[in-house]
Coordinates of C-alpha atoms (C1' of nucleotides) in Angstrom, one line a residue:
Chain M
M20 CA 0.0 0.0 0.0
E21 CA 0.9 3.6 -0.6
D22 CA 1.7 6.1 2.1
I23 CA -1.6 7.6 3.1
D24 CA -0.5 11.1 3.2
V25 CA 0.8 11.0 -0.3
Q26 CA -2.4 9.5 -1.3
I27 CA -4.2 12.2 0.4
M28 CA -2.3 14.8 -1.6
K29 CA -2.9 13.2 -4.8
L30 CA -6.5 13.4 -4.2
L31 CA -6.5 17.0 -3.4
L32 CA -4.2 17.7 -6.2
E33 CA -7.0 16.3 -8.5
D34 CA -9.9 17.8 -6.6
G35 CA -9.0 20.6 -4.2
R36 CA -12.6 20.7 -2.9
M37 CA -13.1 17.1 -2.1
S38 CA -14.8 16.6 1.2
Y39 CA -12.9 15.1 4.2
T40 CA -15.6 12.3 4.3
D41 CA -14.8 11.4 0.8
V42 CA -11.0 11.7 1.4
G43 CA -11.5 9.3 4.3
K44 CA -13.6 7.0 2.2
A45 CA -10.7 6.9 -0.4
T46 CA -8.2 6.2 2.1
G47 CA -10.0 3.9 4.4
L48 CA -9.9 6.4 7.2
S49 CA -12.8 7.9 9.3
T50 CA -13.8 11.6 8.5
S51 CA -12.0 12.8 11.5
A52 CA -8.8 11.0 10.9
A53 CA -8.7 12.3 7.3
H54 CA -9.4 15.8 8.4
Q55 CA -6.8 15.4 10.8
R56 CA -4.3 14.4 8.5
V57 CA -5.1 17.2 6.0
R58 CA -4.6 19.7 8.7
R59 CA -1.2 18.5 9.8
L60 CA 0.0 18.4 6.0
E61 CA -1.3 22.1 5.7
Q62 CA 0.6 22.9 9.1
R63 CA 3.7 21.3 7.9
G64 CA 3.5 23.4 4.8
L65 CA 3.2 20.4 2.6
I66 CA -0.3 21.5 1.4
K67 CA 0.3 25.3 0.8
G68 CA -3.2 26.1 -0.1
Y69 CA -6.2 25.6 -2.3
R70 CA -6.7 27.4 -5.8
A71 CA -9.4 27.4 -8.3
V72 CA -7.9 26.6 -11.8
V73 CA -9.0 29.7 -13.8
D74 CA -8.9 29.9 -17.7
V75 CA -6.8 33.2 -17.7
E76 CA -6.5 33.0 -21.5
A77 CA -10.1 33.1 -22.1
L78 CA -10.1 35.9 -19.5
G79 CA -8.3 38.7 -21.1
L80 CA -4.7 37.5 -20.8
P81 CA -4.1 35.6 -24.2
L82 CA -0.5 36.5 -24.4
T83 CA 2.1 34.0 -22.6
A84 CA 5.7 34.3 -22.8
F85 CA 9.0 33.2 -21.2
V86 CA 11.4 36.0 -20.5
S87 CA 15.2 35.0 -19.9
V88 CA 16.9 38.1 -17.9
K89 CA 20.6 38.7 -17.3
P90 CA 22.0 41.6 -15.5
F91 CA 23.9 44.5 -17.4
D92 CA 26.2 44.6 -14.4
P93 CA 27.2 41.1 -13.4
A94 CA 29.1 42.6 -10.4
A95 CA 26.1 44.4 -8.7
P96 CA 24.4 42.7 -5.9
D97 CA 21.6 40.3 -7.1
D98 CA 18.3 41.6 -6.0
V99 CA 16.5 40.9 -9.4
P100 CA 13.5 38.8 -7.7
E101 CA 12.9 41.5 -5.2
R102 CA 12.8 44.1 -7.8
L103 CA 10.6 42.2 -10.1
A104 CA 8.1 40.9 -7.6
G105 CA 5.9 44.1 -7.8
L106 CA 5.2 43.3 -11.5
S107 CA 1.8 41.4 -11.4
E108 CA 2.3 40.2 -14.8
I109 CA 5.1 38.0 -13.9
E110 CA 3.6 34.7 -12.8
S111 CA 6.9 33.0 -11.8
C112 CA 10.6 33.6 -11.3
H113 CA 13.1 31.1 -11.3
S114 CA 16.7 31.2 -10.7
V115 CA 18.6 29.1 -13.3
A116 CA 22.0 27.7 -14.2
G117 CA 23.0 28.7 -17.8
D118 CA 23.6 31.6 -20.0
E119 CA 20.9 33.6 -18.3
N120 CA 20.2 34.2 -14.5
Y121 CA 16.5 34.0 -14.5
I122 CA 13.4 32.6 -16.3
L123 CA 10.2 34.5 -15.8
K124 CA 6.9 33.3 -17.1
I125 CA 4.4 36.3 -18.0
R126 CA 1.1 36.9 -19.1
V127 CA -0.4 39.9 -20.8
A128 CA -3.2 41.0 -23.0
T129 CA -1.6 42.4 -26.1
P130 CA 1.8 42.8 -27.8
A131 CA 1.8 46.4 -26.7
D132 CA 1.5 45.2 -23.1
L133 CA 4.2 42.7 -23.7
E134 CA 6.6 45.7 -24.9
G135 CA 5.7 47.8 -22.1
L136 CA 6.3 44.9 -19.5
L137 CA 9.6 44.3 -21.0
A138 CA 10.6 47.9 -20.7
R139 CA 9.5 47.9 -17.0
I140 CA 11.5 44.7 -16.2
R141 CA 14.8 46.0 -17.8
F142 CA 14.2 49.3 -16.0
A143 CA 13.3 47.7 -12.7
A144 CA 16.0 45.1 -12.5
N145 CA 18.7 46.6 -14.7
V146 CA 18.6 43.5 -16.9
S147 CA 18.6 42.6 -20.5
T148 CA 15.8 40.4 -21.7
R149 CA 15.3 37.4 -24.2
T150 CA 11.7 36.6 -24.9
T151 CA 10.1 33.6 -26.2
I152 CA 6.4 33.7 -27.1
V153 CA 4.1 30.9 -26.3
L154 CA 2.0 30.0 -29.4
S155 CA -0.1 27.2 -27.8
T156 CA -0.2 25.1 -24.7
P157 CA -0.7 21.4 -25.4
F158 CA -0.7 20.8 -21.6
D159 CA 0.0 22.4 -18.3
G160 CA -0.1 22.2 -14.8
R161 CA -0.2 18.3 -14.9
T162 CA 0.2 16.9 -11.3
P163 CA 3.3 14.8 -11.1
D164 CA 3.4 11.2 -9.9
L165 CA 4.7 11.7 -6.4
P166 CA 7.2 9.1 -5.3
G167 CA 5.4 6.6 -3.1
S168 CA 5.8 5.9 0.5
R169 CA 8.5 7.7 2.7
P170 CA 10.1 10.7 4.0
V171 CA 7.2 13.2 3.7
G172 CA 9.6 15.6 5.7
G173 CA 8.5 14.5 9.1
Chain B
M13 CA -17.5 48.4 -9.4
E14 CA -15.8 45.3 -10.9
D15 CA -17.4 42.6 -12.9
I16 CA -18.8 40.3 -10.3
D17 CA -17.8 37.1 -12.1
V18 CA -14.2 38.2 -12.5
Q19 CA -14.3 39.2 -8.6
I20 CA -15.7 35.7 -7.9
M21 CA -12.7 34.1 -9.7
K22 CA -10.2 36.3 -8.0
L23 CA -11.5 35.2 -4.7
L24 CA -11.4 31.5 -5.7
L25 CA -7.9 31.9 -7.0
E26 CA -6.8 32.9 -3.6
D27 CA -8.9 30.4 -1.7
G28 CA -10.2 27.6 -3.8
R29 CA -12.2 26.4 -0.7
M30 CA -13.9 29.5 0.2
S31 CA -17.5 28.9 0.9
Y32 CA -20.3 30.1 -1.4
T33 CA -21.7 31.8 1.8
D34 CA -18.3 33.9 1.9
V35 CA -18.3 34.7 -1.7
G36 CA -21.5 35.8 -1.5
K37 CA -20.7 38.3 1.3
A38 CA -17.6 39.4 -0.5
T39 CA -19.7 40.1 -3.6
G40 CA -23.0 41.3 -2.1
L41 CA -24.8 38.4 -3.3
S42 CA -26.8 35.7 -1.4
T43 CA -25.3 32.3 -1.0
S44 CA -27.6 31.0 -4.0
A45 CA -26.8 33.6 -6.4
A46 CA -23.0 33.2 -5.6
H47 CA -23.3 29.3 -5.8
Q48 CA -25.2 29.8 -9.1
R49 CA -22.7 32.0 -10.6
V50 CA -19.7 29.6 -9.7
R51 CA -21.4 26.8 -11.2
R52 CA -22.0 28.7 -14.5
L53 CA -18.5 29.7 -14.5
E54 CA -17.6 25.9 -14.0
Q55 CA -19.7 25.1 -16.9
R56 CA -18.4 27.7 -19.3
G57 CA -15.1 26.3 -18.6
L58 CA -13.8 29.6 -17.1
I59 CA -13.2 27.9 -13.6
K60 CA -11.5 24.6 -14.8
G61 CA -11.3 22.8 -11.5
Y62 CA -9.7 23.3 -7.8
R63 CA -6.3 22.0 -6.6
A64 CA -4.4 21.8 -3.6
V65 CA -1.1 23.6 -4.0
V66 CA 1.4 20.8 -2.7
D67 CA 5.0 21.4 -2.1
V68 CA 6.3 18.8 -4.8
E69 CA 9.8 19.8 -3.8
A70 CA 9.5 18.9 -0.1
L71 CA 7.8 15.7 -1.5
G72 CA 10.6 14.1 -3.3
L73 CA 11.0 15.9 -6.5
P74 CA 13.5 18.6 -5.7
L75 CA 14.8 19.0 -9.2
T76 CA 13.1 21.3 -11.7
A77 CA 14.2 22.0 -15.3
F78 CA 13.2 23.7 -18.4
V79 CA 13.8 21.5 -21.5
S80 CA 13.7 23.0 -24.7
V81 CA 13.1 20.5 -27.7
K82 CA 13.6 20.7 -31.4
P83 CA 12.7 17.8 -33.8
F84 CA 15.7 16.2 -35.5
D85 CA 13.7 16.0 -38.7
P86 CA 11.8 19.5 -39.5
A87 CA 9.8 17.9 -42.1
A88 CA 8.3 15.4 -40.0
P89 CA 4.6 15.7 -38.9
D90 CA 4.6 17.3 -35.4
D91 CA 3.0 15.2 -33.0
V92 CA 5.6 16.0 -30.2
P93 CA 3.0 16.9 -27.6
E94 CA 1.1 13.5 -28.0
R95 CA 4.5 11.6 -27.8
L96 CA 5.5 13.3 -24.6
A97 CA 2.0 13.4 -23.0
G98 CA 2.8 10.1 -21.4
L99 CA 5.8 10.9 -19.5
S100 CA 4.4 12.1 -16.2
E101 CA 7.7 14.0 -15.3
I102 CA 6.5 16.6 -17.4
E103 CA 4.5 19.1 -15.9
S104 CA 3.8 21.3 -18.9
C105 CA 4.5 21.6 -22.8
H106 CA 4.2 24.8 -24.5
S107 CA 4.6 25.3 -28.4
V108 CA 6.9 28.4 -28.7
A109 CA 8.1 30.9 -31.3
G110 CA 11.8 30.9 -31.6
D111 CA 14.7 28.8 -32.1
E112 CA 13.2 25.8 -30.4
N113 CA 9.7 24.4 -31.0
Y114 CA 8.6 23.4 -27.4
I115 CA 9.5 24.3 -23.9
L116 CA 8.8 21.7 -21.4
K117 CA 8.8 22.0 -17.4
I118 CA 9.9 19.0 -15.9
R119 CA 10.3 17.7 -12.3
V120 CA 12.5 14.9 -11.1
A121 CA 14.0 13.5 -7.9
T122 CA 17.7 13.2 -8.8
P123 CA 20.1 14.2 -11.7
A124 CA 20.1 10.5 -12.7
D125 CA 16.4 10.7 -13.1
L126 CA 16.9 13.7 -15.3
E127 CA 19.3 12.0 -17.5
G128 CA 16.9 9.2 -18.0
L129 CA 14.2 11.5 -18.6
L130 CA 15.9 13.3 -21.2
A131 CA 16.9 10.0 -22.9
R132 CA 13.1 9.2 -23.1
I133 CA 12.0 12.5 -24.3
R134 CA 14.5 12.3 -27.2
F135 CA 13.7 8.8 -28.1
A136 CA 9.8 9.3 -27.7
A137 CA 9.7 12.4 -29.7
N138 CA 12.8 12.1 -32.1
V139 CA 14.2 15.5 -30.9
S140 CA 17.1 17.2 -29.6
T141 CA 16.8 18.8 -26.0
R142 CA 18.4 21.8 -24.3
T143 CA 18.2 21.9 -20.5
T144 CA 18.1 24.6 -18.0
I145 CA 18.3 23.5 -14.5
V146 CA 16.2 25.6 -12.0
L147 CA 18.5 26.5 -9.0
S148 CA 15.8 28.2 -6.8
T149 CA 12.2 29.6 -7.3
P150 CA 11.8 33.3 -5.8
F151 CA 8.3 33.0 -6.7
D152 CA 5.9 30.9 -8.6
G153 CA 2.1 30.5 -9.3
R154 CA 1.3 34.0 -8.6
T155 CA -2.4 34.9 -9.9
P156 CA -2.5 37.6 -12.3
D157 CA -4.4 40.9 -12.0
L158 CA -7.3 40.0 -14.1
P159 CA -8.5 42.8 -16.6
G160 CA -11.4 44.3 -14.8
S161 CA -14.9 44.5 -16.0
R162 CA -15.9 42.9 -19.5
P163 CA -16.3 40.1 -22.1
V164 CA -16.0 36.9 -19.7
G165 CA -16.5 35.1 -23.0
G166 CA -20.2 35.3 -22.9
Chain A
dG22 C1' -30.9 36.3 -12.3
dC23 C1' -32.1 37.1 -7.9
dT24 C1' -34.0 35.9 -2.9
dG25 C1' -35.3 33.3 0.9
dA26 C1' -36.1 29.0 3.2
dA27 C1' -35.6 24.0 4.2
dA28 C1' -33.4 19.4 3.8
dA29 C1' -29.3 16.9 3.4
dG30 C1' -24.8 16.7 4.3
dC31 C1' -20.1 18.4 5.8
dC32 C1' -17.0 20.5 9.1
dT33 C1' -15.3 20.8 13.4
dA34 C1' -14.8 20.0 18.2
dT35 C1' -15.1 16.8 22.0
dA36 C1' -14.8 12.4 24.3
dG37 C1' -13.1 7.8 24.3
dT38 C1' -10.1 3.8 22.8
Chain Z
dA28 C1' -3.4 8.0 15.9
dC29 C1' -7.7 6.5 15.2
dT30 C1' -13.3 6.1 16.0
dA31 C1' -17.7 8.0 17.0
dT32 C1' -20.8 11.2 18.2
dA33 C1' -23.2 15.8 18.1
dG34 C1' -24.0 20.9 17.3
dG35 C1' -23.6 24.4 13.9
dC36 C1' -22.8 25.7 9.3
dT37 C1' -22.6 24.7 4.4
dT38 C1' -24.3 22.8 0.4
dT39 C1' -27.9 22.3 -2.8
dT40 C1' -32.4 22.4 -4.1
dC41 C1' -36.8 24.3 -5.0
dA42 C1' -40.6 27.8 -4.9
dG43 C1' -41.4 32.5 -6.1
dC44 C1' -40.4 37.2 -7.8

DNA sequence: GCTGAAAAGCCTATAGT
DNA sequence: ACTATAGGCTTTTCAGC
């Protein structure tokens, strides 16, 4: 059998609104025990929250792009993430090993908005940018096969 | 005032388990009306589902990378997404404009797993790969500022 | 499309093993 | 750590505007 906590997280990954009763049924626990485990997972930070999955493309943000950034001045202290955090169009910011220092994923409404955002990124963080436009997204946000039983950080 | 449906989606983006009662309070609607609107948003596909946000890094998948892929044979019919869909380590697949054809985001446990996955990607889709390892993630999964009132696809 | 009310079911806490 | 129970609240449906 599989580690129950991992099983619970898989269930909630697929349906974040599943009731504790149903989580219990699926794992062979009582409602209380299932609820208890979920709460412990939340407290330990393994479950960080719950989100609706919203179709942002249909909602006025059809343009997605990846933006690689590299500081103009490699000697300057690196506070790029802090400087970019205020730009709400930036969905994610990853520090990476490679030719560039960061990869951002951004969402905007129009090419003109993209142009403006890139200017704000360069200005805010003193970086050069390289932009890769997303044409379509065959799949996204898939939930990984979590490795089975074990550590769970306890 | 802001379009109520957009407001509802923002609320559920931040807390996917918020009760319809609370959604109603926040939007000035009765519980029934709020519930009704959420159900319509789900049926229209604007809300695609609900997910727990799970800390996969802490859960045995600490290695994230972006993999750009390019077919060896540019003349071959492009069924790369279909061929890659079966690899569960691939979280997302974006078709992009630029030097490469697709950008994948992948998650694995170890460098050895990455090596194996890259081999499987190349073999499954007949592509070359360029891999950018993620060192850290200052932020991820931020919810965009949705453009205010309007179309909502209706 | 909204309100309001009622039944069914869920959440949460408590007590006990 | 789990089960069982019970009160309060939520979900869901339905009648009416």
